[in-house]
């Protein structure tokens, strides 16, 4: 968030309040609005990454490391 400085910061969580977010201070530092989206289904970050990789499995992916 320090680099991108988005206008909104969305987090999917069904069981937390804005004051409990560790990233709340960084978001508010740039005037971002923190929006909590209720979690309807538990899904892990690994599942999301695997779905993206599966969708693009036939494409060559290049990662630039600086």
Short mmCIF file of C-alpha atoms in Angstrom, two decimals:
data_model
loop_
_atom_site.label_atom_id
_atom_site.label_comp_id
_atom_site.label_asym_id
_atom_site.label_seq_id
_atom_site.Cartn_x
_atom_site.Cartn_y
_atom_site.Cartn_z
CA UNK A 1 0.00 0.00 0.00
CA UNK A 2 2.92 2.33 0.59
CA UNK A 3 3.84 2.02 -3.10
CA UNK A 4 0.42 1.85 -4.82
CA UNK A 5 -1.51 4.24 -2.55
CA UNK A 6 -5.00 3.09 -3.64
CA UNK A 7 -8.13 5.10 -2.84
CA UNK A 8 -9.84 2.10 -1.26
CA UNK A 9 -8.52 -0.84 0.74
CA UNK A 10 -10.78 -3.88 0.58
CA UNK A 11 -10.41 -6.80 2.94
CA UNK A 12 -12.55 -9.89 3.06
CA UNK A 13 -13.15 -10.86 6.65
CA UNK A 14 -16.27 -11.86 8.40
CA UNK A 15 -15.04 -11.78 11.95
CA UNK A 16 -13.03 -8.61 12.45
CA UNK A 17 -13.59 -4.92 12.95
CA UNK A 18 -11.65 -2.12 11.24
CA UNK A 19 -9.79 -1.33 14.48
CA UNK A 20 -8.39 -4.90 14.52
CA UNK A 21 -6.68 -4.60 11.11
CA UNK A 22 -2.91 -4.34 11.29
CA UNK A 23 -2.87 -2.46 7.96
CA UNK A 24 -5.47 0.10 9.04
CA UNK A 25 -2.89 2.73 10.01
CA UNK A 26 -1.09 2.50 6.66
CA UNK A 27 -4.38 2.76 4.77
CA UNK A 28 -5.53 5.78 6.73
CA UNK A 29 -2.12 7.46 6.37
CA UNK A 30 -2.89 7.93 2.67
CA UNK A 31 -6.55 8.76 3.20
CA UNK A 32 -7.74 5.39 1.91
CA UNK A 33 -11.19 4.20 2.85
CA UNK A 34 -11.06 0.80 4.55
CA UNK A 35 -13.92 -1.45 3.44
CA UNK A 36 -14.54 -4.85 5.03
CA UNK A 37 -16.39 -7.32 2.83
CA UNK A 38 -18.17 -10.07 4.78
CA UNK A 39 -16.62 -13.46 4.08
CA UNK A 40 -19.27 -15.84 2.81
CA UNK A 41 -16.95 -18.72 2.04
CA UNK A 42 -13.50 -19.46 3.42
CA UNK A 43 -10.95 -19.56 0.61
CA UNK A 44 -7.21 -19.51 1.07
CA UNK A 45 -4.72 -17.35 -0.77
CA UNK A 46 -3.15 -20.55 -2.09
CA UNK A 47 -6.48 -21.56 -3.64
CA UNK A 48 -6.76 -18.18 -5.37
CA UNK A 49 -3.20 -18.41 -6.71
CA UNK A 50 -3.78 -21.97 -7.92
CA UNK A 51 -6.95 -20.92 -9.77
CA UNK A 52 -5.07 -18.08 -11.48
CA UNK A 53 -2.20 -20.40 -12.44
CA UNK A 54 -4.64 -23.03 -13.73
CA UNK A 55 -6.42 -20.43 -15.87
CA UNK A 56 -3.12 -19.23 -17.38
CA UNK A 57 -1.30 -22.59 -17.41
CA UNK A 58 -0.63 -22.48 -21.17
CA UNK A 59 0.90 -19.00 -21.02
CA UNK A 60 4.53 -18.21 -20.30
CA UNK A 61 4.78 -16.18 -17.10
CA UNK A 62 7.79 -13.92 -16.57
CA UNK A 63 8.59 -12.42 -13.19
CA UNK A 64 10.96 -9.49 -12.95
CA UNK A 65 12.89 -9.25 -9.70
CA UNK A 66 14.42 -5.90 -8.84
#
